[in-house]
Amino acid sequence: PLYFHTSLNHPHVVAVVEVVVEGRRPDGTLQTLSCGFGILRIFSHKPESPTSTSQDKRLRLYHGSPRALLHPLLQDPIEQNKHMTLIENCSLQYKLRPHPLLEPVFHLLPENLLVSGLQQIPGLLPAHGESGDALRKPRLQKSLTCYLDDVFFTLYPSLEKFEEELLELVISDRFREAGSPLDVGALEILERRLCVGVHNGLGFVHRPQVLVLVPELEVALTRSASFSRKVGSSSKASSGNQALVLRSRLRLPEMVRHPAFAIVFQLEYVFNSPSGADGNAASLTSLSSLACMHMVRWAVWNPSLEAVSGRVMLPLQGGIQSNPSHCLVYKVPPASMSSEEVNARDPISVIAFYMLLASSCTFNTRADK
């Protein structure tokens, strides 16, 4: 059987089933040929009785490819359209029924994804018995909680140069879209964010956490007045080499000891343009509409199955390569645009943190007598 879950519930939401045969060409390459398709009405205007949902049904098949459904002449009800031609004496037998036992494992399966119970789903224990269907009565693997301390990003050649070149890229993109130049000083960095979540290879297990990052110099200036005076005297010289830090401990309670489970880190920048296209100051009500967020770097960490507490350092990725969030990521600046420091050394940006498993945590308690 095939399983899926969805938050959609509307009569116009349908499933399209295509019957395909596979063969090989004389040169050995794989060839697929469509034999027809059917339209499965998952939701109905009328609620069905438990008896009717357990009965076998037949799905009529149509000639052609399901891509025909994208044609503007095909309007609802599609089945009655004159351009749809039924295949005589051809149907697909199926049974559609709810499966409440799947609900506790929804977080491991992305919505609207058809999966087989014979597939290995990261986060589920193997099936009992000979059926091999792990989704008939799914059993969750034991989760563990891990903490990430002292999280910081080091952006090369320096935070100042990195953000300067990033602003130039954003302004260049806006110029291509709008066709009018935008002054470098008209664009500001409103916020730096860390988006982090646990991924099981199919999707994020829970909604990723979003936390604010701050330059380490700002953290140092707020710790003590004496230290701030010391840092302030040399802030101009050291500000270019500072890191972005997370001021709080990060808790991830949904980790599982499975090779497909990974922690995904995404560095995001929120920009705000304080002036309009004509250079005049924007009103306060329009500032929120001018804010925009861009994902600029990302990293993935697969803890080993025997992972223990310790320091971790990961290189940050950027550019057109695929990433777990399927988002566009700003590219690494080309050599012609990069600063002298980038040309002088490899442009490696990293994220570093200290990982602590919950089982490794020790809590000191004291009983007052």
Coordinates of C-alpha atoms in Angstrom, one line a residue:
P1 CA 0.0 0.0 0.0
L2 CA 0.9 3.7 -0.5
Y3 CA 0.5 6.2 2.3
F4 CA 0.3 10.0 2.4
H5 CA -1.0 12.8 4.6
T6 CA -2.3 16.3 3.6
S7 CA -3.7 19.4 5.2
L8 CA -5.8 20.0 2.1
N9 CA -9.5 19.2 2.1
H10 CA -11.4 20.5 -0.8
P11 CA -13.4 18.8 -3.6
H12 CA -11.3 20.4 -6.3
V13 CA -8.1 18.9 -4.9
V14 CA -7.5 15.7 -6.9
A15 CA -4.8 13.1 -7.3
V16 CA -3.6 12.3 -10.8
V17 CA -2.6 8.7 -11.5
E18 CA -0.6 7.8 -14.6
V19 CA 0.1 4.3 -15.9
V20 CA 3.6 4.0 -17.3
V21 CA 5.5 1.1 -18.9
E22 CA 9.3 1.0 -18.9
G23 CA 11.5 -0.6 -21.5
R24 CA 14.9 -0.4 -23.0
R25 CA 16.0 1.0 -26.3
P26 CA 18.4 -1.0 -28.5
D27 CA 21.3 1.1 -27.1
G28 CA 20.3 0.0 -23.6
T29 CA 18.9 3.3 -22.3
L30 CA 15.7 3.4 -20.3
Q31 CA 12.5 4.4 -22.1
T32 CA 9.2 5.2 -20.5
L33 CA 5.8 5.3 -22.3
S34 CA 2.5 6.6 -20.9
C35 CA -0.4 4.3 -21.3
G36 CA -3.1 6.6 -19.9
F37 CA -4.0 8.5 -16.8
G38 CA -6.9 8.8 -14.3
I39 CA -8.3 11.5 -12.0
L40 CA -8.8 10.4 -8.5
R41 CA -11.3 12.6 -6.5
I42 CA -9.8 12.3 -3.0
F43 CA -12.4 14.6 -1.3
S44 CA -16.1 14.6 -1.9
H45 CA -18.9 17.0 -1.3
K46 CA -20.7 14.2 0.5
P47 CA -19.2 12.4 3.5
E48 CA -18.8 8.7 2.8
S49 CA -19.8 6.0 5.2
P50 CA -17.2 3.7 6.7
T51 CA -18.5 0.8 4.6
S52 CA -18.1 2.7 1.3
T53 CA -14.6 3.8 2.1
S54 CA -13.5 0.2 2.6
Q55 CA -14.9 -1.0 -0.7
D56 CA -12.9 -1.5 -3.9
K57 CA -13.4 1.2 -6.5
R58 CA -12.4 1.5 -10.2
L59 CA -10.7 4.5 -11.7
R60 CA -11.3 5.2 -15.4
L61 CA -8.3 5.9 -17.5
Y62 CA -8.0 8.5 -20.3
H63 CA -5.9 8.6 -23.4
G64 CA -2.9 10.8 -23.5
S65 CA -0.7 12.4 -20.9
P66 CA -1.7 14.1 -17.6
R67 CA 0.1 17.2 -18.9
A68 CA -3.1 17.8 -20.9
L69 CA -4.7 18.9 -17.6
L70 CA -2.7 22.1 -17.8
H71 CA -4.4 23.2 -21.0
P72 CA -6.6 26.3 -20.5
L73 CA -9.5 24.7 -22.4
L74 CA -9.9 22.0 -19.7
Q75 CA -12.3 23.4 -17.1
D76 CA -14.2 21.6 -14.3
P77 CA -15.8 19.2 -14.4
I78 CA -12.7 17.9 -16.3
E79 CA -14.2 14.4 -16.7
Q80 CA -17.0 15.8 -18.9
N81 CA -14.8 17.9 -21.1
K82 CA -15.0 17.0 -24.8
H83 CA -11.3 16.9 -25.2
M84 CA -11.0 14.0 -22.7
T85 CA -11.2 10.5 -24.3
L86 CA -11.8 7.4 -22.2
I87 CA -9.9 4.2 -22.8
E88 CA -12.5 1.5 -23.4
N89 CA -12.6 -1.5 -21.0
C90 CA -9.6 -0.1 -19.1
S91 CA -9.7 0.9 -15.4
L92 CA -7.5 0.8 -12.3
Q93 CA -8.8 -0.8 -9.1
Y94 CA -8.0 0.9 -5.8
K95 CA -9.2 1.4 -2.2
L96 CA -8.8 4.7 -0.4
R97 CA -9.2 4.7 3.3
P98 CA -8.0 6.7 6.4
H99 CA -5.1 5.4 8.5
P100 CA -5.2 7.0 11.9
L101 CA -2.1 5.1 13.1
L102 CA 0.0 7.2 10.7
E103 CA -0.7 10.5 12.6
P104 CA 2.0 10.1 15.3
V105 CA 4.7 10.0 12.5
F106 CA 3.4 12.9 10.4
H107 CA 6.5 14.9 11.3
L108 CA 8.7 12.4 9.6
L109 CA 6.9 12.5 6.2
P110 CA 6.4 15.7 4.2
E111 CA 2.8 16.6 3.2
N112 CA 1.5 15.2 -0.1
L113 CA 4.3 12.7 -0.5
L114 CA 3.3 9.2 -1.5
V115 CA 5.5 6.7 0.3
S116 CA 5.4 2.9 0.5
G117 CA 5.5 1.0 3.8
L118 CA 8.4 -1.0 2.3
Q119 CA 10.6 2.1 2.1
Q120 CA 13.0 2.9 4.9
I121 CA 11.7 6.0 6.6
P122 CA 14.5 7.6 8.8
G123 CA 13.2 7.8 12.3
L124 CA 11.0 4.7 12.2
L125 CA 11.9 1.2 13.5
P126 CA 11.7 -1.8 11.1
A127 CA 8.3 -3.5 10.8
H128 CA 7.3 -6.4 12.9
G129 CA 6.5 -9.7 11.2
E130 CA 7.0 -10.8 7.6
S131 CA 4.9 -8.1 5.9
G132 CA 7.8 -5.6 6.1
D133 CA 5.3 -2.7 6.1
A134 CA 6.7 -0.2 8.6
L135 CA 3.8 2.2 8.2
R136 CA 1.0 -0.2 9.0
K137 CA 1.7 0.1 12.7
P138 CA 4.6 2.6 12.8
R139 CA 7.0 2.6 15.7
L140 CA 9.2 5.7 16.4
Q141 CA 12.9 5.4 17.1
K142 CA 14.0 6.8 20.4
S143 CA 14.9 10.5 20.2
L144 CA 17.6 12.3 22.1
T145 CA 18.1 15.9 23.0
C146 CA 21.3 17.7 22.1
Y147 CA 22.4 21.2 23.0
L148 CA 24.6 23.5 20.9
D149 CA 26.7 26.0 22.9
D150 CA 29.0 28.8 21.9
V151 CA 27.6 29.0 18.3
F152 CA 29.4 31.5 16.1
F153 CA 30.0 32.2 12.4
T154 CA 33.3 33.4 11.0
L155 CA 32.9 35.0 7.6
Y156 CA 36.0 35.5 5.5
P157 CA 37.8 37.6 4.7
S158 CA 36.1 39.6 7.5
L159 CA 32.6 40.3 8.6
E160 CA 32.9 43.9 7.4
K161 CA 34.1 42.9 3.9
F162 CA 31.6 40.0 3.6
E163 CA 28.7 42.3 4.3
E164 CA 30.0 45.0 2.1
E165 CA 30.2 42.6 -0.9
L166 CA 26.8 41.1 0.0
L167 CA 25.2 44.6 -0.1
E168 CA 26.8 45.1 -3.6
L169 CA 25.2 41.9 -4.8
V170 CA 21.8 42.7 -3.5
I171 CA 21.9 46.2 -5.0
S172 CA 23.0 44.7 -8.3
D173 CA 20.1 42.3 -8.3
R174 CA 17.6 45.1 -7.5
F175 CA 19.0 47.2 -10.3
R176 CA 18.4 44.3 -12.8
E177 CA 14.8 43.9 -11.5
A178 CA 13.8 47.6 -11.2
G179 CA 16.0 49.0 -13.9
S180 CA 16.9 52.0 -11.8
P181 CA 20.1 52.4 -9.7
L182 CA 20.0 52.2 -5.9
D183 CA 22.6 54.0 -3.8
V184 CA 24.7 51.7 -1.6
G185 CA 23.9 53.8 1.4
A186 CA 20.2 53.4 0.8
L187 CA 20.2 49.7 1.8
E188 CA 20.8 48.6 5.4
I189 CA 21.2 45.3 7.2
L190 CA 18.3 45.1 9.6
E191 CA 19.0 41.7 11.2
R192 CA 21.2 38.6 10.9
R193 CA 19.5 35.3 11.6
L194 CA 20.4 31.7 12.2
C195 CA 17.7 29.3 11.0
V196 CA 18.4 25.8 12.4
G197 CA 16.4 22.5 12.3
V198 CA 16.7 18.7 12.3
H199 CA 16.3 17.1 8.8
N200 CA 15.7 13.4 8.2
G201 CA 16.5 13.3 4.5
L202 CA 12.9 13.7 3.5
G203 CA 12.2 17.1 5.2
F204 CA 12.6 19.0 8.4
V205 CA 11.3 17.0 11.4
H206 CA 9.9 20.1 13.0
R207 CA 9.7 23.8 12.0
P208 CA 13.2 25.2 12.1
Q209 CA 14.1 27.6 14.9
V210 CA 15.0 31.2 14.0
L211 CA 17.4 33.0 16.2
V212 CA 19.1 36.4 16.0
L213 CA 22.9 36.6 15.6
V214 CA 24.9 39.6 16.7
P215 CA 28.5 40.7 16.0
E216 CA 30.7 39.6 18.9
L217 CA 31.8 43.2 19.5
E218 CA 28.2 44.1 20.5
V219 CA 28.2 41.2 23.0
A220 CA 31.5 42.3 24.5
L221 CA 30.3 45.9 24.9
T222 CA 27.3 44.8 26.9
R223 CA 29.1 42.5 29.3
S224 CA 30.9 45.0 31.5
A225 CA 31.7 48.7 31.4
S226 CA 35.4 48.1 32.1
F227 CA 35.7 45.6 29.3
S228 CA 33.8 47.8 26.9
R229 CA 36.2 50.7 27.5
K230 CA 39.1 48.3 26.7
V231 CA 37.4 47.0 23.5
G232 CA 36.1 50.5 22.5
S233 CA 39.7 51.8 22.2
S234 CA 40.5 49.2 19.6
S235 CA 37.1 48.5 18.1
K236 CA 37.9 50.1 14.8
A237 CA 40.9 47.9 14.2
S238 CA 39.2 44.7 15.3
S239 CA 35.7 45.1 14.0
G240 CA 36.6 43.7 10.6
N241 CA 37.6 40.3 12.1
Q242 CA 34.7 39.8 14.5
A243 CA 32.3 36.9 14.2
L244 CA 28.6 36.6 14.4
V245 CA 27.6 34.9 17.7
L246 CA 24.5 33.3 19.2
R247 CA 24.0 34.6 22.8
S248 CA 21.9 31.6 24.0
R249 CA 22.2 27.9 24.2
L250 CA 20.3 26.0 21.4
R251 CA 18.2 23.0 22.3
L252 CA 17.3 20.3 19.7
P253 CA 15.1 17.6 21.3
E254 CA 14.2 15.7 18.0
M255 CA 17.6 14.2 17.1
V256 CA 17.7 10.4 16.3
R257 CA 20.7 8.1 16.0
H258 CA 20.2 7.5 12.3
P259 CA 22.7 8.2 9.5
A260 CA 20.0 10.2 7.6
F261 CA 19.4 12.6 10.5
A262 CA 21.3 15.9 10.2
I263 CA 21.3 19.4 11.7
V264 CA 20.8 22.1 9.0
F265 CA 22.2 25.6 9.6
Q266 CA 21.1 28.5 7.5
L267 CA 22.5 32.0 7.7
E268 CA 19.9 34.6 6.7
Y269 CA 20.2 38.4 6.3
V270 CA 17.2 40.8 6.6
F271 CA 17.6 44.0 4.6
N272 CA 15.7 47.2 5.0
S273 CA 15.7 50.1 2.5
P274 CA 15.1 53.3 4.6
S275 CA 14.5 55.5 1.5
G276 CA 12.2 55.2 -1.5
A277 CA 13.3 54.7 -5.1
D278 CA 13.4 58.5 -5.6
G279 CA 15.8 58.9 -2.7
N280 CA 13.1 60.5 -0.4
A281 CA 12.7 59.2 3.1
A282 CA 10.1 56.4 3.3
S283 CA 7.2 56.6 5.7
L284 CA 7.1 54.5 8.8
T285 CA 4.2 52.4 7.5
S286 CA 6.2 51.5 4.4
L287 CA 9.3 50.3 6.1
S288 CA 7.9 46.9 6.8
S289 CA 7.0 46.4 3.2
L290 CA 10.5 47.3 2.1
A291 CA 12.2 44.6 4.4
C292 CA 13.3 41.5 2.6
M293 CA 15.2 38.4 3.7
H294 CA 17.9 36.5 1.8
M295 CA 19.6 33.2 2.6
V296 CA 23.3 33.7 2.1
R297 CA 25.0 30.6 3.5
W298 CA 24.2 27.1 4.8
A299 CA 25.8 24.0 6.3
V300 CA 24.8 20.5 7.2
W301 CA 26.1 18.3 10.0
N302 CA 25.6 14.6 10.2
P303 CA 26.6 13.5 13.7
S304 CA 28.1 10.0 13.8
L305 CA 26.0 7.2 15.4
E306 CA 28.6 7.2 18.3
A307 CA 28.7 10.9 18.6
V308 CA 29.8 12.4 21.9
S309 CA 30.1 15.9 23.1
G310 CA 32.8 18.1 21.6
R311 CA 33.7 21.0 19.4
V312 CA 32.5 21.0 15.8
M313 CA 33.5 23.3 12.9
L314 CA 31.8 23.2 9.5
P315 CA 32.4 25.0 6.2
L316 CA 29.6 27.2 4.9
Q317 CA 28.1 26.6 1.5
G318 CA 26.8 29.1 -1.0
G319 CA 25.9 29.5 -4.7
I320 CA 23.7 27.4 -7.0
Q321 CA 24.2 23.9 -5.5
S322 CA 21.2 22.2 -4.0
N323 CA 20.4 22.7 -0.4
P324 CA 17.9 21.1 2.1
S325 CA 15.5 24.1 2.0
H326 CA 15.5 24.3 -1.8
C327 CA 16.1 28.0 -1.7
L328 CA 18.2 30.3 -3.8
V329 CA 21.4 31.1 -2.0
Y330 CA 23.6 34.1 -2.8
K331 CA 26.7 33.1 -4.7
V332 CA 30.3 33.5 -3.5
P333 CA 31.5 36.8 -5.0
P334 CA 33.6 36.4 -8.1
A335 CA 37.4 37.1 -8.0
S336 CA 37.0 40.3 -9.9
M337 CA 34.6 41.7 -7.2
S338 CA 36.1 40.2 -4.1
S339 CA 38.4 42.1 -1.8
E340 CA 42.2 41.7 -1.8
E341 CA 42.0 39.5 1.3
V342 CA 39.8 37.0 -0.6
N343 CA 42.2 36.9 -3.5
A344 CA 45.1 36.4 -1.1
R345 CA 43.6 33.3 0.5
D346 CA 40.9 30.7 0.1
P347 CA 37.5 32.3 0.9
I348 CA 36.4 29.8 3.6
S349 CA 33.5 30.8 5.9
V350 CA 32.7 28.5 8.8
I351 CA 30.2 27.8 11.6
A352 CA 31.5 26.5 14.9
F353 CA 29.8 25.3 18.0
Y354 CA 30.1 22.9 21.0
M355 CA 27.7 20.0 20.9
L356 CA 26.5 18.5 24.2
L357 CA 24.2 15.4 24.4
A358 CA 21.5 15.4 27.1
S359 CA 22.9 12.2 28.5
S360 CA 26.3 13.9 28.9
C361 CA 24.8 16.8 30.9
T362 CA 25.4 16.9 34.6
F363 CA 23.2 18.9 37.0
N364 CA 24.7 20.0 40.4
T365 CA 22.0 20.0 43.1
R366 CA 22.5 21.0 46.7
A367 CA 20.2 20.3 49.6
D368 CA 20.1 23.0 52.2
K369 CA 19.9 21.7 55.7

